[in-house]
XYZ file of C-alpha atoms in Angstrom:
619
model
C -7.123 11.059 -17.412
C -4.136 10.209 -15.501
C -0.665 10.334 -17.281
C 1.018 6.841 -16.763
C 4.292 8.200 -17.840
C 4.442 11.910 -16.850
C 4.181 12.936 -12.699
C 1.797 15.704 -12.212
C -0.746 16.352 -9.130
C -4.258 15.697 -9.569
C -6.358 19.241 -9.393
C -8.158 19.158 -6.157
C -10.168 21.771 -4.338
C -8.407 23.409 -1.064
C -10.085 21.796 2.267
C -9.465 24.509 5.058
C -8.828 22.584 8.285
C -7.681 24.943 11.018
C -4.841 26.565 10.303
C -3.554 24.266 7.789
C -5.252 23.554 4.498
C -5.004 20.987 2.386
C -5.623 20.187 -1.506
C -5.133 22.501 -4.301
C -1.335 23.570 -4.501
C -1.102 23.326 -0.622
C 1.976 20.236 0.054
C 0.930 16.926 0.605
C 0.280 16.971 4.151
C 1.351 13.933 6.375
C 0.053 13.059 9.558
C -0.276 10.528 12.605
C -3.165 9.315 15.091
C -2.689 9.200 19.393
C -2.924 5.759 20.641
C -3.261 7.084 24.178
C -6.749 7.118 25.809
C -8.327 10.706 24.452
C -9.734 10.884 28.470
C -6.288 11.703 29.085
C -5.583 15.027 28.304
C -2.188 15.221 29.512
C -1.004 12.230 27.952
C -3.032 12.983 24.176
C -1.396 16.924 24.762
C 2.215 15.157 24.937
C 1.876 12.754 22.145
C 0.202 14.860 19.796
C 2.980 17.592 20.568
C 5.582 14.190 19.694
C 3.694 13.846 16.272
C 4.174 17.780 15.510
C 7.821 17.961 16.506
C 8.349 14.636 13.928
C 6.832 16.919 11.404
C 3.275 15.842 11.609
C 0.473 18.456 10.503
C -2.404 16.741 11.413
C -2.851 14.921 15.018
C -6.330 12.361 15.051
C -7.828 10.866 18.218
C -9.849 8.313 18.312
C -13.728 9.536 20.252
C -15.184 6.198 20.951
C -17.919 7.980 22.937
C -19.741 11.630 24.365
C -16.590 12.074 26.731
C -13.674 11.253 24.580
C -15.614 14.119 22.084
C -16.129 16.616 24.818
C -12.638 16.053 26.021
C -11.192 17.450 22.649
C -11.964 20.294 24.254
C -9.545 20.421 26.881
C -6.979 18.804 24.760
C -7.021 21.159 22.333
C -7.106 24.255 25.030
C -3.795 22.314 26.119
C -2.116 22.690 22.930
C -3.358 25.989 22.089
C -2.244 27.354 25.395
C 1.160 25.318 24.768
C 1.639 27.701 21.309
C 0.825 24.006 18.745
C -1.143 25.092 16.531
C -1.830 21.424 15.303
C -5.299 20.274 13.882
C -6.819 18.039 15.725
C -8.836 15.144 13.915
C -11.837 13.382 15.381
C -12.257 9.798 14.556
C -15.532 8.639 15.049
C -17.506 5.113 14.592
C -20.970 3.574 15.155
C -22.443 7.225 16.620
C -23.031 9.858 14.934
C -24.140 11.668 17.784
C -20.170 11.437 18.904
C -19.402 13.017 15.893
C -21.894 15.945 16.415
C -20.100 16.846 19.384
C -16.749 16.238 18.228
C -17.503 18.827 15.512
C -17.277 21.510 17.533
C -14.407 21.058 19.293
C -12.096 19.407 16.457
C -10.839 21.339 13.404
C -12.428 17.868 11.415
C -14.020 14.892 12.058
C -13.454 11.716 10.369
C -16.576 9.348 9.860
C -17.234 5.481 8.726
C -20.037 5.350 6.502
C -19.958 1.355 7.374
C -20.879 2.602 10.951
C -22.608 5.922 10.589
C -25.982 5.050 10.430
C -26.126 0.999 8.869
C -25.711 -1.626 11.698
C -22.369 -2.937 12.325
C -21.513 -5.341 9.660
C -22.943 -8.987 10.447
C -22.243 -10.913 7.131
C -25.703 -11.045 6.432
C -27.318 -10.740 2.972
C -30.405 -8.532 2.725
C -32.793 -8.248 -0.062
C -34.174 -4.392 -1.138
C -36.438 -3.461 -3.651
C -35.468 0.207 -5.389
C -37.731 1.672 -3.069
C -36.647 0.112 0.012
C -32.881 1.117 -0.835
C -33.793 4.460 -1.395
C -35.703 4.650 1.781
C -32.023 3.539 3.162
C -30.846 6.528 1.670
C -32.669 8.873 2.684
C -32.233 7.637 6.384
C -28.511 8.379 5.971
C -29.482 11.883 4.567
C -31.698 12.633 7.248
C -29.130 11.832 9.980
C -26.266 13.323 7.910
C -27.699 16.571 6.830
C -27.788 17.964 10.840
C -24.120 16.842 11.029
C -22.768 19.320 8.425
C -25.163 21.827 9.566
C -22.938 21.679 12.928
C -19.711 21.626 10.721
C -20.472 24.693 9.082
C -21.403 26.681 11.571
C -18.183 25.531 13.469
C -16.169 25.768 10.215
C -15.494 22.233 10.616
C -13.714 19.802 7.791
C -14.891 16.167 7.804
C -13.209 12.829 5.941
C -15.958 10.216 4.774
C -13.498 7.740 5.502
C -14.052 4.008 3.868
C -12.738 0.767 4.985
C -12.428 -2.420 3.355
C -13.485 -4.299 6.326
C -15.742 -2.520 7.692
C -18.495 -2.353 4.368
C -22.229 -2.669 5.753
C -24.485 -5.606 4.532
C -26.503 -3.196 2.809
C -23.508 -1.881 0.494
C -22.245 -5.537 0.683
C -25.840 -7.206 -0.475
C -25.842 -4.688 -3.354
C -22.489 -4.561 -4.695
C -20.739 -7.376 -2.853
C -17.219 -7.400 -2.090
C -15.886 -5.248 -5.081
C -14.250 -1.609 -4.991
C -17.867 -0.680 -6.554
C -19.074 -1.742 -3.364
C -16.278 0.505 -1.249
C -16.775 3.502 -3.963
C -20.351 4.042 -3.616
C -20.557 3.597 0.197
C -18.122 7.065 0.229
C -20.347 8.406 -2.861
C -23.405 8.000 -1.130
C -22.214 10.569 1.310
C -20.115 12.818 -0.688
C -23.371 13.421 -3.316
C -25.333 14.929 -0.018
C -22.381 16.751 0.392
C -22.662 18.660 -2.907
C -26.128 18.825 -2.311
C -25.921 20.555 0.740
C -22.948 22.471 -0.909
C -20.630 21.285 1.595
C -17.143 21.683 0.309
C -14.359 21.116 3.358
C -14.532 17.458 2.895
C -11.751 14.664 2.446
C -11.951 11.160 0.928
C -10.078 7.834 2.080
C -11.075 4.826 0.575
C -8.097 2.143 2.717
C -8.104 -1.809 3.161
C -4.919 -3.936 3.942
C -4.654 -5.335 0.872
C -2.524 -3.366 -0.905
C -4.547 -4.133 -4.758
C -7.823 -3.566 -3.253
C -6.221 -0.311 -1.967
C -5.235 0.885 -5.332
C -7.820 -0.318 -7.629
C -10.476 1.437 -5.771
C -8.844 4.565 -5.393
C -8.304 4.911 -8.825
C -11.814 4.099 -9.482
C -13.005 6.506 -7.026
C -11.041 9.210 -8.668
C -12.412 8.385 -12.175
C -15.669 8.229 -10.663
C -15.575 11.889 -8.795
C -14.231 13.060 -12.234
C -16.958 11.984 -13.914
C -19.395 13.546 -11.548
C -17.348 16.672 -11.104
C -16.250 16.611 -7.572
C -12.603 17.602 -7.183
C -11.996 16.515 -3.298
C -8.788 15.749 -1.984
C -7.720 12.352 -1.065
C -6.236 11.006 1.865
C -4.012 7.716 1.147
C -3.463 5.145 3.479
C -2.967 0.997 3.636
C -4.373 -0.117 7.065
C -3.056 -2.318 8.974
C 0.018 -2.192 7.480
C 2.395 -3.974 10.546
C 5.375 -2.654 11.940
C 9.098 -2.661 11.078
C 9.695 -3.815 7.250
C 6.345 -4.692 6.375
C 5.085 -2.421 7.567
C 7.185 0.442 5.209
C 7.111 -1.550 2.378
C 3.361 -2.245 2.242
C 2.870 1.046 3.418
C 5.416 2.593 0.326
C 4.018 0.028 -2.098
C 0.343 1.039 -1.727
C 0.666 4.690 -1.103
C 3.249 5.258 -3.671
C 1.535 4.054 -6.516
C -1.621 6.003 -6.255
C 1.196 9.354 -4.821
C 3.177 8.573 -8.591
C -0.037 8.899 -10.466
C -1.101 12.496 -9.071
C -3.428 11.379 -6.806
C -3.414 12.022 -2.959
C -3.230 15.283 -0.654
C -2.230 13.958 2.742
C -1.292 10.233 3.768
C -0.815 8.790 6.867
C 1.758 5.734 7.181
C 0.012 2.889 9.603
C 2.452 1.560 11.590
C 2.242 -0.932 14.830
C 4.664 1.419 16.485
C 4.815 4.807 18.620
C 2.861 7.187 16.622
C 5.289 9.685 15.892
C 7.457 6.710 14.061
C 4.675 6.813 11.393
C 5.826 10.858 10.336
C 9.519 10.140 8.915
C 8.148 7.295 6.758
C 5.681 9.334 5.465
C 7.458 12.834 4.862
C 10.249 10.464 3.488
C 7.866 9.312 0.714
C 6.630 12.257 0.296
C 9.249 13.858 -0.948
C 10.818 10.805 -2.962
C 7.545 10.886 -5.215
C 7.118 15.077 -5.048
C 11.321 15.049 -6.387
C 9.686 14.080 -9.495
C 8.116 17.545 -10.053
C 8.968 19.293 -13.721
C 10.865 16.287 -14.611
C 11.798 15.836 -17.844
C 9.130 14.574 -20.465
C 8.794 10.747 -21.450
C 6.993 10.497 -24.665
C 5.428 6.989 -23.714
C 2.043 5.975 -25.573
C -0.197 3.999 -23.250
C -1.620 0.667 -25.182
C -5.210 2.071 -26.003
C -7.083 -1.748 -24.606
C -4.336 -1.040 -21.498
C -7.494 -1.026 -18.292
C -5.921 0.991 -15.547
C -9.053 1.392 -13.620
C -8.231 -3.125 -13.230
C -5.646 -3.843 -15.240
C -4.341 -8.156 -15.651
C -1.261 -9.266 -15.716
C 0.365 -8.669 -19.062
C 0.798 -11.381 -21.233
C 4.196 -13.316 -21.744
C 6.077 -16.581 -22.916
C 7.226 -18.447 -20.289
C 11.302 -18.797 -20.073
C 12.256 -21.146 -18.020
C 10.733 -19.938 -14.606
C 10.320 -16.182 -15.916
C 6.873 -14.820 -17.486
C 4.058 -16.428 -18.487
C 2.124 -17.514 -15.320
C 4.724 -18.162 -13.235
C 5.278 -16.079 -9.887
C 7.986 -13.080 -10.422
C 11.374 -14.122 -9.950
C 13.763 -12.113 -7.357
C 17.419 -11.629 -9.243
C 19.900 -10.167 -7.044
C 23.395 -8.983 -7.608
C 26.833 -10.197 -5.840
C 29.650 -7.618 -7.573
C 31.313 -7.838 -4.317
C 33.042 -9.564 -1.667
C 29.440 -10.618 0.210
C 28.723 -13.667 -1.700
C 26.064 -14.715 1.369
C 22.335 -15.183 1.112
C 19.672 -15.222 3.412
C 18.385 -18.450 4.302
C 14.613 -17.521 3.691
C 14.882 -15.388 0.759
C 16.998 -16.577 -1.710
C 16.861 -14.957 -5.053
C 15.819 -17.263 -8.250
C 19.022 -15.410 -10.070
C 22.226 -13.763 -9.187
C 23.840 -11.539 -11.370
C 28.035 -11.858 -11.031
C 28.608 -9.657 -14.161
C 32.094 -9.632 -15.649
C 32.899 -12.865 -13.478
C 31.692 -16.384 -13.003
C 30.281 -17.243 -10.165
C 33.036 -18.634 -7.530
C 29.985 -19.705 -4.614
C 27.077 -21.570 -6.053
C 24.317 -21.456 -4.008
C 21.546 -24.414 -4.450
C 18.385 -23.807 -6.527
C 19.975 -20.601 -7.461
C 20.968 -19.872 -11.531
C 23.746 -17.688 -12.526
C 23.843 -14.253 -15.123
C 26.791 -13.324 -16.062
C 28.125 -10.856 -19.120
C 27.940 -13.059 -22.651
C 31.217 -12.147 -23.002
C 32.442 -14.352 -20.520
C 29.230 -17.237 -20.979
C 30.885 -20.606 -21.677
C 27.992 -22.273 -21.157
C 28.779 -23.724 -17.158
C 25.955 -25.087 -16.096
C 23.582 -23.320 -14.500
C 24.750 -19.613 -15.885
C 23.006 -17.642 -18.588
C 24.367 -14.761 -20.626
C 23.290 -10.849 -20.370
C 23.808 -8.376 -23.059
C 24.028 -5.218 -23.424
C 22.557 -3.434 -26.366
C 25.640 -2.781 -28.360
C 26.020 -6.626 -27.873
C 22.834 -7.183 -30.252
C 24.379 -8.170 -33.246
C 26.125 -11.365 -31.090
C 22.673 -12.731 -29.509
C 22.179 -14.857 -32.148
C 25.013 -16.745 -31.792
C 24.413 -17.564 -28.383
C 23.033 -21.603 -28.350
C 21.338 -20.754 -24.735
C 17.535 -20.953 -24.208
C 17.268 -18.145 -21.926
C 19.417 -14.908 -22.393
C 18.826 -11.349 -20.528
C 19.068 -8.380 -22.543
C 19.700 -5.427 -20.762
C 17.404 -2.622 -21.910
C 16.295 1.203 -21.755
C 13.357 3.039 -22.919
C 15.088 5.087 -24.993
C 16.920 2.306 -26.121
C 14.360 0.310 -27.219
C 15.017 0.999 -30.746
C 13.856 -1.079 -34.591
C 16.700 -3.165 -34.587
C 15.523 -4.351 -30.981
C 12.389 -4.670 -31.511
C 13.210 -6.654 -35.071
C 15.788 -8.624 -32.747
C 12.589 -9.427 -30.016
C 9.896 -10.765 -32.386
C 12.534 -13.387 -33.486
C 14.250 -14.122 -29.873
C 11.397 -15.193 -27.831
C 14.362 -16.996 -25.031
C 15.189 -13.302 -24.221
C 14.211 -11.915 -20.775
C 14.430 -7.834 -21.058
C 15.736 -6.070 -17.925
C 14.463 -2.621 -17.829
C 17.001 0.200 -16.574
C 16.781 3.793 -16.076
C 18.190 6.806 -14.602
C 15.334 9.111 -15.642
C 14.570 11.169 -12.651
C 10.713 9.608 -12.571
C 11.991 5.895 -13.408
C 8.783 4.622 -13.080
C 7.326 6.620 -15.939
C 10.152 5.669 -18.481
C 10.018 1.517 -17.222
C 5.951 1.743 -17.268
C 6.720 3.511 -21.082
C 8.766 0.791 -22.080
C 6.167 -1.948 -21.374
C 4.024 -0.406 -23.119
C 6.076 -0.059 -26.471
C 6.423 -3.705 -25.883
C 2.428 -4.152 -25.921
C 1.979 -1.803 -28.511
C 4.437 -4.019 -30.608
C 2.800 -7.056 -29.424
C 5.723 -8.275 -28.135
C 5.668 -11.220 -24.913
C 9.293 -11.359 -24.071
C 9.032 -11.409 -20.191
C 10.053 -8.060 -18.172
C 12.259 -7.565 -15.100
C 12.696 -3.900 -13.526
C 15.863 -3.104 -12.598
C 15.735 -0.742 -9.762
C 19.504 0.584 -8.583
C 19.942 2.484 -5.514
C 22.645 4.049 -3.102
C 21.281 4.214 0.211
C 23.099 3.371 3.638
C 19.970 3.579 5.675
C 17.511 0.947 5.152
C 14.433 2.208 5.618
C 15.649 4.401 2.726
C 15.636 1.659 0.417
C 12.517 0.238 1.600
C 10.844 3.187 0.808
C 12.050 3.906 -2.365
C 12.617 0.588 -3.957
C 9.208 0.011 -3.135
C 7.656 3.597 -4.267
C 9.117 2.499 -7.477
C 7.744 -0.650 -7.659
C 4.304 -0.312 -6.822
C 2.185 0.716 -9.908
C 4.653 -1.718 -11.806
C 3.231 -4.223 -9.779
C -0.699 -2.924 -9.691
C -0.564 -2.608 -13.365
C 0.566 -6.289 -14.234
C 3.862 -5.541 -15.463
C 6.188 -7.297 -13.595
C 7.954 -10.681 -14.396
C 10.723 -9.946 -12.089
C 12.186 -7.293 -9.800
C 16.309 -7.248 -9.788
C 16.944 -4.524 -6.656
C 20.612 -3.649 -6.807
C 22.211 -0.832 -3.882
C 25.310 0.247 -4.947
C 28.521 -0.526 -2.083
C 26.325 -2.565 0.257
C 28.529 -4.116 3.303
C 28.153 -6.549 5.560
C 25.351 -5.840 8.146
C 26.314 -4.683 10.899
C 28.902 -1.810 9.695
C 27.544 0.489 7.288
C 25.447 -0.158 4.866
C 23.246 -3.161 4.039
C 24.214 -6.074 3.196
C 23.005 -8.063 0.101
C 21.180 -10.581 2.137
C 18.942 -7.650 3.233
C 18.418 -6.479 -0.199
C 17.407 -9.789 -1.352
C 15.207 -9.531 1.721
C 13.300 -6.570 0.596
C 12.413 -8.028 -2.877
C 10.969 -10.565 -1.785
C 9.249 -8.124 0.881
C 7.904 -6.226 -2.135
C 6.549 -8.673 -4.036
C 4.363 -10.535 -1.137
C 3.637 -6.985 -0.499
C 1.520 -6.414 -3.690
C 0.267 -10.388 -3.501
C 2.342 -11.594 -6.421
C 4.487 -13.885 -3.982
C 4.085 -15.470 -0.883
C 7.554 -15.920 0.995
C 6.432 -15.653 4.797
C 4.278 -14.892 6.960
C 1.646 -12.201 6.655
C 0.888 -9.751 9.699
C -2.173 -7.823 9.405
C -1.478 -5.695 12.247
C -3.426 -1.965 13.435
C -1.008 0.938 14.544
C -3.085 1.051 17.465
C -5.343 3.973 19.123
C -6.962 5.083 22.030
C -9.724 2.248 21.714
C -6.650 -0.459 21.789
C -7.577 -3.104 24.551
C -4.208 -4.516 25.624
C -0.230 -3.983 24.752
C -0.016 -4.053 20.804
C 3.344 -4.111 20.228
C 4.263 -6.720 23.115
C 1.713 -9.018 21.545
C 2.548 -7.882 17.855
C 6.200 -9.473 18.991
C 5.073 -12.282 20.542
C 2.795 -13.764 18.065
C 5.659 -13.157 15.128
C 7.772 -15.006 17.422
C 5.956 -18.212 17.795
C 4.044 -17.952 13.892
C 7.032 -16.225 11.933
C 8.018 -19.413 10.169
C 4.117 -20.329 9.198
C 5.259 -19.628 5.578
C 2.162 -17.547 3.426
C -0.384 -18.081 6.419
C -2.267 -14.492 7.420
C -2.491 -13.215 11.113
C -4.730 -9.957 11.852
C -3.363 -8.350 14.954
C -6.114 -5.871 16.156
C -6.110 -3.723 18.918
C -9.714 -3.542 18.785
C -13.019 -4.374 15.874
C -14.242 -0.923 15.549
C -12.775 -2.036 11.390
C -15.550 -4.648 11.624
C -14.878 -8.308 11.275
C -14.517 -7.850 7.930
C -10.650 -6.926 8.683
C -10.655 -10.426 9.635
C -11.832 -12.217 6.630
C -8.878 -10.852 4.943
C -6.677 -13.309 7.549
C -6.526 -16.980 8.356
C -6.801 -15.701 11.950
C -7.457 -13.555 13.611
C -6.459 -11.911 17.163
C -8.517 -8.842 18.359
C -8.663 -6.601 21.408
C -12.552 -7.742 22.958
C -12.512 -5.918 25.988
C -9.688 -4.435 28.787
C -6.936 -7.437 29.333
C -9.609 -9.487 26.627
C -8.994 -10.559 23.525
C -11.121 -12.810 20.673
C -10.125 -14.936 18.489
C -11.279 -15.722 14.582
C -10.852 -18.207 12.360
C -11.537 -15.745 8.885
C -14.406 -14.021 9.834
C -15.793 -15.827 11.954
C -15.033 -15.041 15.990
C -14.661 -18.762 17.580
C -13.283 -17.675 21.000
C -14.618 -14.809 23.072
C -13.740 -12.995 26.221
C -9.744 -14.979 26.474
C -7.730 -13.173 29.682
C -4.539 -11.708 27.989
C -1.778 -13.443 29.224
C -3.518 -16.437 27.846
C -4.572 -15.549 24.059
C -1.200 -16.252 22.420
C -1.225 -19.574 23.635
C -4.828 -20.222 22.499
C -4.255 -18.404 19.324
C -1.451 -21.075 18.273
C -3.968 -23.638 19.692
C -6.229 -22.354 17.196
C -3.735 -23.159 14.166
C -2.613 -26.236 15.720
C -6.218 -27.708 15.566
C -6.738 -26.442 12.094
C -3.806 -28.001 11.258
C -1.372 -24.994 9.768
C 1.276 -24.864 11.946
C 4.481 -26.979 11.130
């Protein structure tokens, strides 16, 4: 049973892959994937040796076919020969005889069991009797057994690697959409495993959505516990984008599951040069890993709490915070920088010890209740010591700033009779999110519905920094149903453009968080693949093209793919879709459904805002 408050690493068994084994009390590994044609020795021997030198410990290639498997071969020769000592990772979909050959010349091989040996996914419902699905079984058996026979005598590690989009009709017809569905297409494979008594294997269970990505992980880790398997995890959130997005959605998903123990090696998807993907990754690595021996919360987890699929914790509305309203973003302006950016302008600002001098439309005002007079528009904050003074306050919505530790009888005496008050959660506990996920759950416990905002204070100069962390922080906050508001405060930010970051870029990442675990929508939504060796035309060109023309399209969906070897199922998870078809080709899909084949490059952006012209969601 995981421990919501206390950070400790799930027991795993060790996976020995080359040179470098993972699981067990081996680091959490990180690693990247080529996106250079694996024909091309030279060029996969240069990149891979890019990954490595970025800190990567695991290089994967995509093997399409026989000769991209054979030609591990020589690329691995390269490296050897070079003195890189890197494992090299096979990715293999729709034949498993690619992955036969692949297993002898890669230290492991990844494999879809949406593509292994079902059809590719056509959206098609099928009908079994018990029989017949067994029969299915056993064809996946009888395909799968030679396969590990080949891995052990090679001493080869695999990953039964699950996607969200790329679920067969068969697991689709039978479980449907649903991390059941995305669990027991891995379990199918991973029970022949033990029967075979196959232990070097690796589990990723990854979709774009960042919820689906969590809630099934956890599930599959319940699950293995309950059947006694012990296999490392590898964490991931595909299709994550590039720049922002891409780290926060990345951070978001991966550091949730990383902050509850689970997870042996992640790799960061990013629509950039591969070896961009290893800082993000080491750098949440070690934010979460910090947390090691920390010291102990005493938090008591709400016994009807469901964190296999938890909902959304129930609250009074005040004003436009809690009940089923959308979080709210408060930011803070203690400084000179009294700007906003135009797209993301936080619901609150916090001025403190002053009143506000800059009022910005639509936006309301916090400031200390020592200095409320009641302007319009502002709403006192107290501290604790200011308890005995909330009553006297004639406002209808009042912010009480709050601690775990601090969350004390004559608080909780003071709650049950103040339903107006908003509680912001602090901490400087070295694993914050264990002592703000303990105090929401001494306010369940209590049966208390005063709405919740996590304060989250920082004092980073580099961005990405505070990307990472702010959203690490945030994310099982936001999986579990706990959040009502996130106020995201760095300490000293300046204007952009000397150092620091400004406010405007803080309010910025909020926002970022929150549409990154679905709670709010405040732009657009790129689905985009980090790209591979099977990527049909220039990702990154088009990934900046397409934001260009679509960025303002305001909660509409995009899938950028390089290629559909994720099934069209990626695409059902966007209004639209635009995927690599063939060299200098692209399709085009409206949700799942492809409605434009075969378009020349240089013509598909055009025909892709066409597409959302006709359907009429483009303003």
């Amino acid at each position: 049973m995981v421990d919501l408050f206390n950070y400790s690493r799930r027991e795993t068994s060790v996976v020995q892959i080359g040179a470098t084994p993972m699981g067990g009390n081996n680091p959490i590994r990180v690693q990247s994937m080529t996106n250079v044609a694996t024909q091309d020795t030279n060029a996969c021997v240069v990149q891979a040796k890019r990954i490595v030198d970025a800190g990567g410990e695991y290089v994967r290639l995509t093997t399409q076919g026989v000769k991209e498997a054979e030609n591990l071969k020589n690329i691995n020769a390269a490296l050897r020969e070079d003195g890189c000592q890197v494992p090299l990772i096979a990715d293999v979909h729709f034949n498993p005889k690619v992955a036969d050959v692949a297993a002898h010349y890669a230290e492991k091989v990844r494999i879809n069991p949406g593509n292994y040996v079902d059809a590719a996914r056509t959206f098609k419902h099928l009908e079994y009797t018990d029989e017949e699905y067994a029969q299915e079984l056993q064809k996946i058996r009888d395909r799968f057994v030679p396969f590990l026979n080949i891995c052990k005598e090679n001493h080869t590690a695999i990953r039964i690697g699950v996607n969200h989009g790329s679920l067969s009709d068969r697991i689709m017809s039978r479980y449907g959409d649903t991390p059941k569905g995305m669990v027991e297409s891995c379990m199918e494979f991973l029970r022949i495993c033990v029967d075979e008594h196959f232990t070097d294997v690796v589990i990723s269970i990854k979709s774009s959505n960042t919820v689906v990505m969590v809630k099934t992980v956890r599930l599959l880790a319940h699950v293995m516990e309950e059947e006694g398997m012990h296999f490392p995890l590898h964490l991931g959130v595909t299709e994550a984008g590039d720049g922002e997005d891409g780290r926060i959605k990345s951070a978001l998903g991966i550091g949730a599951l990383l902050a509850d123990g689970l997870g042996d090696t992640i790799r960061v998807s990013l629509s950039e040069a591969p070896e961009a993907e290893i800082p993000v990754a080491r750098k949440l690595v070690d934010y979460i890993t910090a947390r090691e021996g920390h010291s102990y919360i005493p938090g008591l987890q709400l016994q009807d709490f469901n964190y296999l699929s938890p909902t959304r914790r129930v609250t009074i509305p005040v004003h436009n915070i809690g009940g089923n309203h959308p979080p709210v973003v408060v930011a803070a302006r203690l400084d000179k920088d009294r700007t906003c950016h135009p797209d993301f302008i936080p619901d609150y600002i916090y001025t403190g010890h002053q009143l506000p001098d800059v009022f910005h439309p639509g936006v309301q005002y916090i400031v200390d209740a020592d200095i409320w007079d009641g302007t319009p528009d502002t709403w006192p904050a107290f501290k604790p010591d200011q308890l005995p003074f909330l009553t006297g306050y004639n406002a209808t919505l009042k912010f009480l700033f709050i601690t775990y530790m601090g969350l004390n009888d004559e608080v909780l005496a003071c709650l049950k009779f103040h339903p107006e008050v908003v509680l912001i959660a602090q901490s400087n506990h070295t694993n914050r999110l264990g002592e703000q996920r303990a105090l929401a759950h001494q306010l369940m416990q209590e049966r208390l519905k005063n709405p919740l905002i996590f304060f989250q204070h920082y004092a980073e100069n580099e961005i990405d920094n505070l990307q990472i962390k702010s959203a690490a922080d945030m994310g099982a906050l936001i999986f579990d149903g706990l959040c009502d508001g996130i106020f995201l405060f760095n300490q000293n930010p300046s204007i952009s453009g000397k150092n620091g970051i400004s406010n405007a870029e803080v309010d910025a990442i909020a926002f970022s968080i929150l549409q990154a675990g679905r709670l709010r929508i405040s732009k657009t939504e790129y689905i985009s693949c980090p790209g591979c060796g099977r990527t049909l035309y220039d990702l990154q060109a088009t990934i900046s093209r397409i934001k260009a023309a679509t960025s303002h399209l305001k909660g509409l969906k995009i899938g950028i793919m390089g290629c559909i070897v994720n099934g069209p199922g990626e695409m059902a998870d966007a209004d639209y879709g635009y995927v690599g078809a063939g060299r200098g080709k692209v399709s085009l899909y409206k949700r799942k459904e492809c409605v434009e084949k075969n378009i020349p490059e240089e013509e598909a952006v055009d025909k892709l805002i066409a597409l959302i012209k006709a359907n009429g969601d483009y303003q």
